[in-house]
PDB file of C-alpha atoms in Angstrom:
ATOM      1  CA  MET A   1       2.221   1.472  -8.732  1.00  0.00           C
ATOM      2  CA  ASN A   2      -0.613   4.011  -8.522  1.00  0.00           C
ATOM      3  CA  PHE A   3       0.185   4.680  -4.846  1.00  0.00           C
ATOM      4  CA  MET A   4       3.885   5.235  -5.593  1.00  0.00           C
ATOM      5  CA  ARG A   5       3.032   7.516  -8.496  1.00  0.00           C
ATOM      6  CA  THR A   6       0.691   9.561  -6.304  1.00  0.00           C
ATOM      7  CA  ALA A   7       3.312   9.814  -3.536  1.00  0.00           C
ATOM      8  CA  MET A   8       5.926  10.997  -6.028  1.00  0.00           C
ATOM      9  CA  LEU A   9       3.574  13.594  -7.489  1.00  0.00           C
ATOM     10  CA  LEU A  10       2.696  14.909  -4.016  1.00  0.00           C
ATOM     11  CA  ALA A  11       6.393  15.127  -3.170  1.00  0.00           C
ATOM     12  CA  PHE A  12       6.966  17.068  -6.381  1.00  0.00           C
ATOM     13  CA  MET A  13       4.114  19.440  -5.490  1.00  0.00           C
ATOM     14  CA  THR A  14       5.662  20.120  -2.073  1.00  0.00           C
ATOM     15  CA  ALA A  15       9.104  20.676  -3.599  1.00  0.00           C
ATOM     16  CA  LEU A  16       7.590  22.973  -6.214  1.00  0.00           C
ATOM     17  CA  LEU A  17       5.884  25.020  -3.522  1.00  0.00           C
ATOM     18  CA  MET A  18       9.101  25.431  -1.560  1.00  0.00           C
ATOM     19  CA  GLY A  19      10.960  26.243  -4.771  1.00  0.00           C
ATOM     20  CA  VAL A  20       8.515  29.045  -5.552  1.00  0.00           C
ATOM     21  CA  GLY A  21       8.944  30.355  -2.016  1.00  0.00           C
ATOM     22  CA  TYR A  22      12.711  30.307  -2.489  1.00  0.00           C
ATOM     23  CA  LEU A  23      12.493  32.182  -5.790  1.00  0.00           C
ATOM     24  CA  ILE A  24      10.417  34.879  -4.125  1.00  0.00           C
ATOM     25  CA  GLY A  25      12.144  35.198  -0.772  1.00  0.00           C
ATOM     26  CA  GLY A  26      15.227  33.000  -0.638  1.00  0.00           C
ATOM     27  CA  SER A  27      15.618  30.373   2.094  1.00  0.00           C
ATOM     28  CA  ASN A  28      13.253  32.267   4.381  1.00  0.00           C
ATOM     29  CA  GLY A  29      10.687  32.322   1.595  1.00  0.00           C
ATOM     30  CA  ALA A  30      10.929  28.547   1.229  1.00  0.00           C
ATOM     31  CA  VAL A  31      10.262  28.090   4.938  1.00  0.00           C
ATOM     32  CA  ILE A  32       7.335  30.523   4.873  1.00  0.00           C
ATOM     33  CA  ALA A  33       5.869  28.750   1.819  1.00  0.00           C
ATOM     34  CA  PHE A  34       6.067  25.432   3.625  1.00  0.00           C
ATOM     35  CA  LEU A  35       4.370  26.874   6.711  1.00  0.00           C
ATOM     36  CA  ILE A  36       1.586  28.399   4.582  1.00  0.00           C
ATOM     37  CA  SER A  37       0.983  25.043   2.939  1.00  0.00           C
ATOM     38  CA  ALA A  38       0.931  23.276   6.300  1.00  0.00           C
ATOM     39  CA  GLY A  39      -1.608  25.754   7.654  1.00  0.00           C
ATOM     40  CA  MET A  40      -3.858  25.406   4.614  1.00  0.00           C
ATOM     41  CA  ASN A  41      -3.648  21.622   4.783  1.00  0.00           C
ATOM     42  CA  LEU A  42      -4.500  21.627   8.484  1.00  0.00           C
ATOM     43  CA  PHE A  43      -7.551  23.795   7.889  1.00  0.00           C
ATOM     44  CA  SER A  44      -8.636  21.647   4.941  1.00  0.00           C
ATOM     45  CA  TYR A  45      -8.138  18.452   6.947  1.00  0.00           C
ATOM     46  CA  TRP A  46     -10.761  19.504   9.479  1.00  0.00           C
ATOM     47  CA  ASN A  47     -13.157  21.564   7.381  1.00  0.00           C
ATOM     48  CA  SER A  48     -13.013  20.655   3.670  1.00  0.00           C
ATOM     49  CA  ASP A  49     -15.887  18.158   3.798  1.00  0.00           C
ATOM     50  CA  LYS A  50     -18.249  20.601   5.499  1.00  0.00           C
ATOM     51  CA  MET A  51     -17.275  23.368   3.084  1.00  0.00           C
ATOM     52  CA  VAL A  52     -17.894  21.298  -0.050  1.00  0.00           C
ATOM     53  CA  LEU A  53     -21.186  19.817   1.156  1.00  0.00           C
ATOM     54  CA  SER A  54     -22.420  23.251   2.172  1.00  0.00           C
ATOM     55  CA  MET A  55     -21.292  24.738  -1.138  1.00  0.00           C
ATOM     56  CA  TYR A  56     -23.529  22.311  -3.036  1.00  0.00           C
ATOM     57  CA  GLY A  57     -26.455  22.558  -0.616  1.00  0.00           C
ATOM     58  CA  ALA A  58     -26.251  18.852   0.211  1.00  0.00           C
ATOM     59  CA  ARG A  59     -28.883  17.496   2.592  1.00  0.00           C
ATOM     60  CA  GLN A  60     -28.294  14.425   4.704  1.00  0.00           C
ATOM     61  CA  VAL A  61     -30.643  11.451   4.260  1.00  0.00           C
ATOM     62  CA  ASP A  62     -31.183   8.205   6.143  1.00  0.00           C
ATOM     63  CA  GLU A  63     -32.964   4.866   5.782  1.00  0.00           C
ATOM     64  CA  ARG A  64     -36.349   6.527   6.224  1.00  0.00           C
ATOM     65  CA  SER A  65     -35.988   9.496   3.886  1.00  0.00           C
ATOM     66  CA  SER A  66     -34.105   7.661   1.110  1.00  0.00           C
ATOM     67  CA  PRO A  67     -34.308   3.911   1.822  1.00  0.00           C
ATOM     68  CA  GLN A  68     -33.018   2.530  -1.498  1.00  0.00           C
ATOM     69  CA  TYR A  69     -30.028   4.844  -1.755  1.00  0.00           C
ATOM     70  CA  TYR A  70     -29.128   4.502   1.919  1.00  0.00           C
ATOM     71  CA  ARG A  71     -29.420   0.707   1.868  1.00  0.00           C
ATOM     72  CA  ILE A  72     -27.132   0.392  -1.141  1.00  0.00           C
ATOM     73  CA  VAL A  73     -24.481   2.572   0.514  1.00  0.00           C
ATOM     74  CA  SER A  74     -24.782   0.657   3.782  1.00  0.00           C
ATOM     75  CA  ASP A  75     -24.503  -2.730   2.082  1.00  0.00           C
ATOM     76  CA  LEU A  76     -21.445  -1.655   0.099  1.00  0.00           C
ATOM     77  CA  ALA A  77     -19.726  -0.072   3.114  1.00  0.00           C
ATOM     78  CA  ARG A  78     -20.240  -3.254   5.078  1.00  0.00           C
ATOM     79  CA  LYS A  79     -18.873  -5.354   2.201  1.00  0.00           C
ATOM     80  CA  ALA A  80     -15.817  -3.086   1.934  1.00  0.00           C
ATOM     81  CA  GLY A  81     -15.219  -3.235   5.701  1.00  0.00           C
ATOM     82  CA  LEU A  82     -15.815   0.496   6.113  1.00  0.00           C
ATOM     83  CA  PRO A  83     -17.751   2.402   8.785  1.00  0.00           C
ATOM     84  CA  GLN A  84     -21.167   3.692   7.756  1.00  0.00           C
ATOM     85  CA  PRO A  85     -20.576   7.012   5.958  1.00  0.00           C
ATOM     86  CA  LYS A  86     -22.948   9.940   6.071  1.00  0.00           C
ATOM     87  CA  VAL A  87     -25.207   9.939   3.025  1.00  0.00           C
ATOM     88  CA  PHE A  88     -26.210  13.133   1.229  1.00  0.00           C
ATOM     89  CA  VAL A  89     -28.372  14.180  -1.704  1.00  0.00           C
ATOM     90  CA  ILE A  90     -27.676  17.269  -3.819  1.00  0.00           C
ATOM     91  CA  ASP A  91     -30.703  18.824  -5.487  1.00  0.00           C
ATOM     92  CA  ASP A  92     -29.152  19.111  -8.928  1.00  0.00           C
ATOM     93  CA  ALA A  93     -30.447  17.627 -12.172  1.00  0.00           C
ATOM     94  CA  GLN A  94     -26.999  16.679 -13.497  1.00  0.00           C
ATOM     95  CA  PRO A  95     -26.174  13.027 -12.699  1.00  0.00           C
ATOM     96  CA  ASN A  96     -22.979  12.978 -10.624  1.00  0.00           C
ATOM     97  CA  ALA A  97     -21.541  12.016  -7.246  1.00  0.00           C
ATOM     98  CA  PHE A  98     -18.537  12.538  -4.999  1.00  0.00           C
ATOM     99  CA  ALA A  99     -17.051  11.482  -1.664  1.00  0.00           C
ATOM    100  CA  THR A 100     -15.405  13.658   0.936  1.00  0.00           C
ATOM    101  CA  GLY A 101     -14.001  13.435   4.453  1.00  0.00           C
ATOM    102  CA  ARG A 102     -10.604  13.238   6.084  1.00  0.00           C
ATOM    103  CA  ASN A 103     -10.749   9.485   6.822  1.00  0.00           C
ATOM    104  CA  PRO A 104     -13.173   6.508   6.692  1.00  0.00           C
ATOM    105  CA  GLU A 105     -14.496   7.358  10.162  1.00  0.00           C
ATOM    106  CA  HIS A 106     -15.519  10.859   9.017  1.00  0.00           C
ATOM    107  CA  ALA A 107     -16.553  10.151   5.432  1.00  0.00           C
ATOM    108  CA  SER A 108     -19.552  11.340   3.445  1.00  0.00           C
ATOM    109  CA  VAL A 109     -20.882  10.324   0.056  1.00  0.00           C
ATOM    110  CA  ALA A 110     -23.130  12.579  -1.993  1.00  0.00           C
ATOM    111  CA  ALA A 111     -25.214  11.885  -5.085  1.00  0.00           C
ATOM    112  CA  THR A 112     -27.231  14.349  -7.107  1.00  0.00           C
ATOM    113  CA  ALA A 113     -30.976  13.925  -7.522  1.00  0.00           C
ATOM    114  CA  GLY A 114     -30.276  13.532 -11.232  1.00  0.00           C
ATOM    115  CA  LEU A 115     -28.077  10.514 -10.534  1.00  0.00           C
ATOM    116  CA  LEU A 116     -30.646   8.835  -8.289  1.00  0.00           C
ATOM    117  CA  ASN A 117     -33.382   9.380 -10.875  1.00  0.00           C
ATOM    118  CA  ALA A 118     -31.362   8.130 -13.831  1.00  0.00           C
ATOM    119  CA  LEU A 119     -29.577   4.983 -12.686  1.00  0.00           C
ATOM    120  CA  SER A 120     -30.729   1.469 -11.963  1.00  0.00           C
ATOM    121  CA  PRO A 121     -29.951   0.079  -8.479  1.00  0.00           C
ATOM    122  CA  GLU A 122     -26.968  -1.819  -9.904  1.00  0.00           C
ATOM    123  CA  GLU A 123     -25.556   1.256 -11.611  1.00  0.00           C
ATOM    124  CA  LEU A 124     -26.046   3.273  -8.444  1.00  0.00           C
ATOM    125  CA  ALA A 125     -24.217   0.542  -6.541  1.00  0.00           C
ATOM    126  CA  GLY A 126     -21.322   0.796  -8.993  1.00  0.00           C
ATOM    127  CA  VAL A 127     -21.074   4.552  -8.499  1.00  0.00           C
ATOM    128  CA  MET A 128     -21.274   4.353  -4.717  1.00  0.00           C
ATOM    129  CA  ALA A 129     -18.693   1.551  -4.676  1.00  0.00           C
ATOM    130  CA  HIS A 130     -16.384   3.848  -6.642  1.00  0.00           C
ATOM    131  CA  GLU A 131     -16.887   6.639  -4.118  1.00  0.00           C
ATOM    132  CA  LEU A 132     -16.371   4.307  -1.164  1.00  0.00           C
ATOM    133  CA  SER A 133     -13.119   3.111  -2.720  1.00  0.00           C
ATOM    134  CA  HIS A 134     -11.949   6.741  -2.651  1.00  0.00           C
ATOM    135  CA  VAL A 135     -12.748   6.736   1.058  1.00  0.00           C
ATOM    136  CA  GLN A 136     -11.006   3.408   1.621  1.00  0.00           C
ATOM    137  CA  ASN A 137      -7.885   4.544  -0.237  1.00  0.00           C
ATOM    138  CA  HIS A 138      -7.858   7.915   1.585  1.00  0.00           C
ATOM    139  CA  ASP A 139      -8.111   9.657  -1.794  1.00  0.00           C
ATOM    140  CA  THR A 140     -10.405  12.318  -0.360  1.00  0.00           C
ATOM    141  CA  LEU A 141      -7.594  13.468   1.936  1.00  0.00           C
ATOM    142  CA  THR A 142      -4.972  13.158  -0.816  1.00  0.00           C
ATOM    143  CA  MET A 143      -6.958  15.320  -3.214  1.00  0.00           C
ATOM    144  CA  THR A 144      -7.656  17.871  -0.481  1.00  0.00           C
ATOM    145  CA  ILE A 145      -3.932  18.196   0.248  1.00  0.00           C
ATOM    146  CA  THR A 146      -3.163  18.424  -3.464  1.00  0.00           C
ATOM    147  CA  ALA A 147      -5.722  21.174  -3.976  1.00  0.00           C
ATOM    148  CA  SER A 148      -4.357  23.072  -0.953  1.00  0.00           C
ATOM    149  CA  ILE A 149      -0.764  22.941  -2.204  1.00  0.00           C
ATOM    150  CA  ALA A 150      -1.839  23.965  -5.707  1.00  0.00           C
ATOM    151  CA  GLY A 151      -3.752  26.875  -4.182  1.00  0.00           C
ATOM    152  CA  ALA A 152      -0.732  27.924  -2.158  1.00  0.00           C
ATOM    153  CA  ILE A 153       1.477  27.862  -5.263  1.00  0.00           C
ATOM    154  CA  SER A 154      -1.010  30.012  -7.157  1.00  0.00           C
ATOM    155  CA  MET A 155      -1.185  32.416  -4.236  1.00  0.00           C
ATOM    156  CA  LEU A 156       2.600  32.736  -4.160  1.00  0.00           C
ATOM    157  CA  GLY A 157       2.576  33.271  -7.921  1.00  0.00           C
ATOM    158  CA  ASN A 158       0.194  36.195  -7.436  1.00  0.00           C
ATOM    159  CA  PHE A 159       2.464  37.504  -4.686  1.00  0.00           C
ATOM    160  CA  ALA A 160       5.396  37.416  -7.095  1.00  0.00           C
ATOM    161  CA  LEU A 161       3.337  39.337  -9.644  1.00  0.00           C
ATOM    162  CA  PHE A 162       2.900  42.285  -7.277  1.00  0.00           C
ATOM    163  CA  PHE A 163       6.134  42.233  -5.315  1.00  0.00           C
ATOM    164  CA  GLY A 164       8.595  40.449  -7.592  1.00  0.00           C
ATOM    165  CA  SER A 165      11.349  38.055  -6.621  1.00  0.00           C
ATOM    166  CA  SER A 166      13.889  38.841  -3.917  1.00  0.00           C
ATOM    167  CA  ASN A 167      16.101  35.800  -4.233  1.00  0.00           C
ATOM    168  CA  ARG A 168      19.433  36.650  -2.609  1.00  0.00           C
ATOM    169  CA  ASP A 169      22.733  34.936  -1.995  1.00  0.00           C
ATOM    170  CA  SER A 170      24.283  34.253   1.416  1.00  0.00           C
ATOM    171  CA  ASN A 171      25.718  37.796   1.549  1.00  0.00           C
ATOM    172  CA  GLY A 172      22.344  39.399   0.996  1.00  0.00           C
ATOM    173  CA  ASN A 173      23.103  40.476  -2.553  1.00  0.00           C
ATOM    174  CA  SER A 174      20.435  40.141  -5.237  1.00  0.00           C
ATOM    175  CA  ASN A 175      21.051  37.395  -7.797  1.00  0.00           C
ATOM    176  CA  SER A 176      20.852  38.209 -11.491  1.00  0.00           C
ATOM    177  CA  SER A 177      18.267  35.426 -11.870  1.00  0.00           C
ATOM    178  CA  GLY A 178      15.642  37.447  -9.984  1.00  0.00           C
ATOM    179  CA  ILE A 179      13.599  38.294 -13.057  1.00  0.00           C
ATOM    180  CA  ILE A 180      13.695  34.705 -14.292  1.00  0.00           C
ATOM    181  CA  GLY A 181      12.667  33.542 -10.842  1.00  0.00           C
ATOM    182  CA  THR A 182       9.718  35.913 -10.844  1.00  0.00           C
ATOM    183  CA  ILE A 183       8.555  34.614 -14.218  1.00  0.00           C
ATOM    184  CA  ILE A 184       8.821  31.012 -13.008  1.00  0.00           C
ATOM    185  CA  ALA A 185       6.915  31.833  -9.817  1.00  0.00           C
ATOM    186  CA  MET A 186       4.195  33.694 -11.718  1.00  0.00           C
ATOM    187  CA  PHE A 187       3.565  31.368 -14.642  1.00  0.00           C
ATOM    188  CA  VAL A 188       5.568  28.141 -14.826  1.00  0.00           C
ATOM    189  CA  ALA A 189       5.058  26.900 -11.256  1.00  0.00           C
ATOM    190  CA  PRO A 190       1.253  27.382 -11.087  1.00  0.00           C
ATOM    191  CA  PHE A 191       0.898  25.722 -14.492  1.00  0.00           C
ATOM    192  CA  ALA A 192       3.060  22.780 -13.397  1.00  0.00           C
ATOM    193  CA  ALA A 193       1.056  22.482 -10.174  1.00  0.00           C
ATOM    194  CA  MET A 194      -2.165  22.349 -12.178  1.00  0.00           C
ATOM    195  CA  LEU A 195      -0.796  19.537 -14.353  1.00  0.00           C
ATOM    196  CA  VAL A 196       0.353  17.534 -11.328  1.00  0.00           C
ATOM    197  CA  GLN A 197      -3.004  18.007  -9.603  1.00  0.00           C
ATOM    198  CA  MET A 198      -4.772  16.700 -12.693  1.00  0.00           C
ATOM    199  CA  ALA A 199      -2.368  13.779 -12.980  1.00  0.00           C
ATOM    200  CA  ILE A 200      -3.022  12.751  -9.373  1.00  0.00           C
ATOM    201  CA  SER A 201      -6.770  12.991  -9.929  1.00  0.00           C
ATOM    202  CA  ARG A 202      -6.626  10.790 -13.021  1.00  0.00           C
ATOM    203  CA  THR A 203      -4.444   8.220 -11.269  1.00  0.00           C
ATOM    204  CA  ARG A 204      -6.831   7.927  -8.351  1.00  0.00           C
ATOM    205  CA  GLU A 205      -9.894   7.631 -10.624  1.00  0.00           C
ATOM    206  CA  TYR A 206      -8.544   4.534 -12.351  1.00  0.00           C
ATOM    207  CA  ALA A 207      -7.719   2.952  -9.002  1.00  0.00           C
ATOM    208  CA  ALA A 208     -11.171   3.802  -7.615  1.00  0.00           C
ATOM    209  CA  ASP A 209     -12.878   2.311 -10.673  1.00  0.00           C
ATOM    210  CA  LYS A 210     -11.037  -0.971 -10.222  1.00  0.00           C
ATOM    211  CA  ARG A 211     -11.667  -1.191  -6.489  1.00  0.00           C
ATOM    212  CA  GLY A 212     -15.271  -0.076  -7.000  1.00  0.00           C
ATOM    213  CA  GLY A 213     -15.832  -2.952  -9.393  1.00  0.00           C
ATOM    214  CA  GLN A 214     -14.528  -5.331  -6.748  1.00  0.00           C
ATOM    215  CA  ILE A 215     -16.677  -3.874  -3.975  1.00  0.00           C
ATOM    216  CA  CYS A 216     -19.973  -3.941  -5.880  1.00  0.00           C
ATOM    217  CA  GLY A 217     -19.153  -7.305  -7.448  1.00  0.00           C
ATOM    218  CA  ASN A 218     -19.718  -6.369 -11.099  1.00  0.00           C
ATOM    219  CA  PRO A 219     -17.541  -3.812 -12.930  1.00  0.00           C
ATOM    220  CA  LEU A 220     -20.109  -3.673 -15.750  1.00  0.00           C
ATOM    221  CA  TRP A 221     -22.551  -1.862 -13.453  1.00  0.00           C
ATOM    222  CA  LEU A 222     -20.067   0.963 -12.984  1.00  0.00           C
ATOM    223  CA  ALA A 223     -19.174   0.952 -16.692  1.00  0.00           C
ATOM    224  CA  SER A 224     -22.834   1.406 -17.624  1.00  0.00           C
ATOM    225  CA  ALA A 225     -23.253   4.149 -15.013  1.00  0.00           C
ATOM    226  CA  LEU A 226     -20.215   6.058 -16.307  1.00  0.00           C
ATOM    227  CA  ASN A 227     -21.654   6.012 -19.810  1.00  0.00           C
ATOM    228  CA  LYS A 228     -24.955   7.461 -18.594  1.00  0.00           C
ATOM    229  CA  ILE A 229     -23.325  10.059 -16.362  1.00  0.00           C
ATOM    230  CA  ALA A 230     -21.050  11.262 -19.169  1.00  0.00           C
ATOM    231  CA  ARG A 231     -24.029  11.686 -21.479  1.00  0.00           C
ATOM    232  CA  GLY A 232     -25.936  13.480 -18.758  1.00  0.00           C
ATOM    233  CA  VAL A 233     -23.104  15.906 -18.033  1.00  0.00           C
ATOM    234  CA  GLU A 234     -22.995  16.796 -21.726  1.00  0.00           C
ATOM    235  CA  THR A 235     -26.701  17.637 -21.609  1.00  0.00           C
ATOM    236  CA  ILE A 236     -27.302  19.117 -18.152  1.00  0.00           C
ATOM    237  CA  PRO A 237     -25.064  21.840 -16.648  1.00  0.00           C
ATOM    238  CA  ASN A 238     -24.107  21.947 -12.986  1.00  0.00           C
ATOM    239  CA  GLU A 239     -24.262  25.659 -12.204  1.00  0.00           C
ATOM    240  CA  GLU A 240     -22.618  25.383  -8.790  1.00  0.00           C
ATOM    241  CA  ALA A 241     -19.683  23.459 -10.239  1.00  0.00           C
ATOM    242  CA  GLU A 242     -19.334  26.050 -12.981  1.00  0.00           C
ATOM    243  CA  HIS A 243     -18.968  28.705 -10.274  1.00  0.00           C
ATOM    244  CA  ASN A 244     -16.483  26.545  -8.324  1.00  0.00           C
ATOM    245  CA  PRO A 245     -14.334  24.735 -10.905  1.00  0.00           C
ATOM    246  CA  ALA A 246     -11.693  23.895  -8.297  1.00  0.00           C
ATOM    247  CA  THR A 247     -14.072  21.221  -6.955  1.00  0.00           C
ATOM    248  CA  ALA A 248     -14.452  19.464 -10.331  1.00  0.00           C
ATOM    249  CA  HIS A 249     -11.875  16.793  -9.473  1.00  0.00           C
ATOM    250  CA  LEU A 250     -14.077  15.557  -6.606  1.00  0.00           C
ATOM    251  CA  PHE A 251     -16.832  14.237  -8.871  1.00  0.00           C
ATOM    252  CA  ILE A 252     -16.882  10.803 -10.472  1.00  0.00           C
ATOM    253  CA  ILE A 253     -16.990  12.545 -13.876  1.00  0.00           C
ATOM    254  CA  ASN A 254     -15.927  16.126 -14.506  1.00  0.00           C
ATOM    255  CA  PRO A 255     -19.126  18.168 -14.032  1.00  0.00           C
ATOM    256  CA  LEU A 256     -17.791  20.933 -16.261  1.00  0.00           C
ATOM    257  CA  ASN A 257     -17.320  18.798 -19.343  1.00  0.00           C
ATOM    258  CA  GLY A 258     -18.771  15.443 -20.322  1.00  0.00           C
ATOM    259  CA  SER A 259     -16.125  14.632 -22.906  1.00  0.00           C
ATOM    260  CA  GLY A 260     -12.446  15.224 -23.473  1.00  0.00           C
ATOM    261  CA  ALA A 261      -9.332  13.190 -24.108  1.00  0.00           C
ATOM    262  CA  ASP A 262      -7.244  11.400 -21.510  1.00  0.00           C
ATOM    263  CA  ASN A 263      -4.459  13.984 -21.646  1.00  0.00           C
ATOM    264  CA  LEU A 264      -2.481  16.426 -19.527  1.00  0.00           C
ATOM    265  CA  PHE A 265      -5.293  18.970 -19.360  1.00  0.00           C
ATOM    266  CA  SER A 266      -8.151  16.719 -18.200  1.00  0.00           C
ATOM    267  CA  THR A 267      -9.055  16.359 -14.529  1.00  0.00           C
ATOM    268  CA  HIS A 268     -10.462  12.889 -15.207  1.00  0.00           C
ATOM    269  CA  PRO A 269      -9.487  10.022 -17.501  1.00  0.00           C
ATOM    270  CA  SER A 270     -11.569   9.748 -20.644  1.00  0.00           C
ATOM    271  CA  THR A 271     -14.811   7.904 -20.008  1.00  0.00           C
ATOM    272  CA  GLU A 272     -14.116   5.550 -22.904  1.00  0.00           C
ATOM    273  CA  ASN A 273     -10.789   4.480 -21.367  1.00  0.00           C
ATOM    274  CA  ARG A 274     -12.393   3.934 -17.985  1.00  0.00           C
ATOM    275  CA  ILE A 275     -15.204   1.838 -19.451  1.00  0.00           C
ATOM    276  CA  ALA A 276     -12.711  -0.225 -21.439  1.00  0.00           C
ATOM    277  CA  ALA A 277     -10.684  -0.908 -18.274  1.00  0.00           C
ATOM    278  CA  LEU A 278     -13.829  -1.945 -16.380  1.00  0.00           C
ATOM    279  CA  ARG A 279     -14.900  -4.295 -19.160  1.00  0.00           C
ATOM    280  CA  LYS A 280     -11.466  -5.882 -19.125  1.00  0.00           C
ATOM    281  CA  GLN A 281     -11.757  -6.270 -15.352  1.00  0.00           C
ATOM    282  CA  ALA A 282     -15.149  -7.950 -15.796  1.00  0.00           C
ATOM    283  CA  GLU A 283     -13.624 -10.413 -18.266  1.00  0.00           C
ATOM    284  CA  GLU A 284     -10.893 -11.248 -15.764  1.00  0.00           C
ATOM    285  CA  MET A 285     -13.619 -11.865 -13.156  1.00  0.00           C
ATOM    286  CA  ASN A 286     -15.526 -14.038 -15.677  1.00  0.00           C
ATOM    287  CA  ILE A 287     -18.498 -11.665 -15.587  1.00  0.00           C
ATOM    288  CA  THR A 288     -20.361 -11.265 -18.863  1.00  0.00           C
ATOM    289  CA  THR A 289     -23.763  -9.946 -17.767  1.00  0.00           C
ATOM    290  CA  THR A 290     -25.154  -7.083 -15.727  1.00  0.00           C
ATOM    291  CA  SER A 291     -27.915  -9.199 -14.186  1.00  0.00           C
ATOM    292  CA  GLY A 292     -27.857 -10.697 -10.717  1.00  0.00           C
ATOM    293  CA  SER A 293     -28.127  -8.264  -7.829  1.00  0.00           C
ATOM    294  CA  PRO A 294     -28.668  -8.270  -4.058  1.00  0.00           C
ATOM    295  CA  TRP A 295     -31.034  -5.363  -4.651  1.00  0.00           C
ATOM    296  CA  GLU A 296     -33.294  -7.335  -7.002  1.00  0.00           C
ATOM    297  CA  ASN A 297     -36.475  -6.414  -5.154  1.00  0.00           C
ATOM    298  CA  MET A 298     -35.925  -2.693  -5.631  1.00  0.00           C
ATOM    299  CA  ARG A 299     -38.139  -1.227  -8.348  1.00  0.00           C
ATOM    300  CA  ARG A 300     -37.841   2.048 -10.187  1.00  0.00           C
ATOM    301  CA  THR A 301     -40.696   4.519  -9.878  1.00  0.00           C
ATOM    302  CA  VAL A 302     -39.049   7.584 -11.453  1.00  0.00           C
ATOM    303  CA  GLU A 303     -39.408   8.342 -15.154  1.00  0.00           C
ATOM    304  CA  ARG A 304     -35.946   8.633 -16.679  1.00  0.00           C
ATOM    305  CA  PRO A 305     -34.876  11.231 -19.242  1.00  0.00           C
ATOM    306  CA  SER A 306     -35.068   9.988 -22.826  1.00  0.00           C
ATOM    307  CA  TRP A 307     -31.284  10.148 -23.257  1.00  0.00           C
ATOM    308  CA  MET A 308     -30.867   7.635 -20.421  1.00  0.00           C
ATOM    309  CA  ARG A 309     -33.396   4.998 -21.459  1.00  0.00           C
ATOM    310  CA  ASN A 310     -31.063   3.040 -23.710  1.00  0.00           C
ATOM    311  CA  ASN A 311     -28.562   0.349 -22.695  1.00  0.00           C
ATOM    312  CA  THR A 312     -29.970   0.019 -19.202  1.00  0.00           C
ATOM    313  CA  PRO A 313     -28.593  -3.094 -17.412  1.00  0.00           C
ATOM    314  CA  LYS A 314     -31.238  -5.782 -17.111  1.00  0.00           C
ATOM    315  CA  GLY A 315     -32.015  -7.520 -13.875  1.00  0.00           C
ATOM    316  CA  PRO A 316     -34.818  -9.399 -12.087  1.00  0.00           C
ATOM    317  CA  TRP A 317     -36.452  -6.087 -11.130  1.00  0.00           C
ATOM    318  CA  SER A 318     -36.757  -4.954 -14.796  1.00  0.00           C
TER     319      SER A 318
END
């Protein structure tokens, strides 16, 4: 159901783009709009992961430089049947994480230093399982394409603002709907594209939560992590994300806002709804505790912020 919904939304985005092109330049405009979108998607396909990682100053780590983090990612990737992704750390105090890459063979996962310092090994496993599920479901590519199409629609809207609509009939005569077409291209289409982009993001987050709970083996670990991350985002700003809000949908929780309702204008589902769904999943899996972990010998050595010391999942390492 989620896959079909995403496919339908992407199809609508493509049709919207071509419609805007038609309103601006007739049938030729529709073709040009499609070609622009294809070019942007092709560029994003090969370069989006490098651009985002560079934007956030991510540094790659391995089993020697970050053994606990790297081992958890490796174990989860193996359990999910995925190739080993590249593992990155972002030197930012806000707890958050994202995945990027055009396919599982060229995937990267990135966690902020704030996330690594704040979460228990189980909670970290829940977050990384969520990100790996995005990789497994090819969500990173889907969201890249969505962002590219939305960007193209906005660009065409700006074009309409300066040059107006030139929609013409088959005889080359201007249609009386030119002004209306310009207004649609300038305002309605970009707004609709934004809503669709957000809807796709929310759909994929729910699916990634569910699959992440399956990969790590305990949905309650991810539920606890989401609660901590949401509280951390409310407290600690992510300056780079504030300067690049178009990347907000990549993160496990919106880095621009730690709260917000599950509505048309949110890039992510509400944290409360996500936690409730994960708890329901845990009940269906007959899981009632957060203890029991393949990483039981890992011990925390980092002092956590006071706002993250409560409700920490208990395990043999505690």
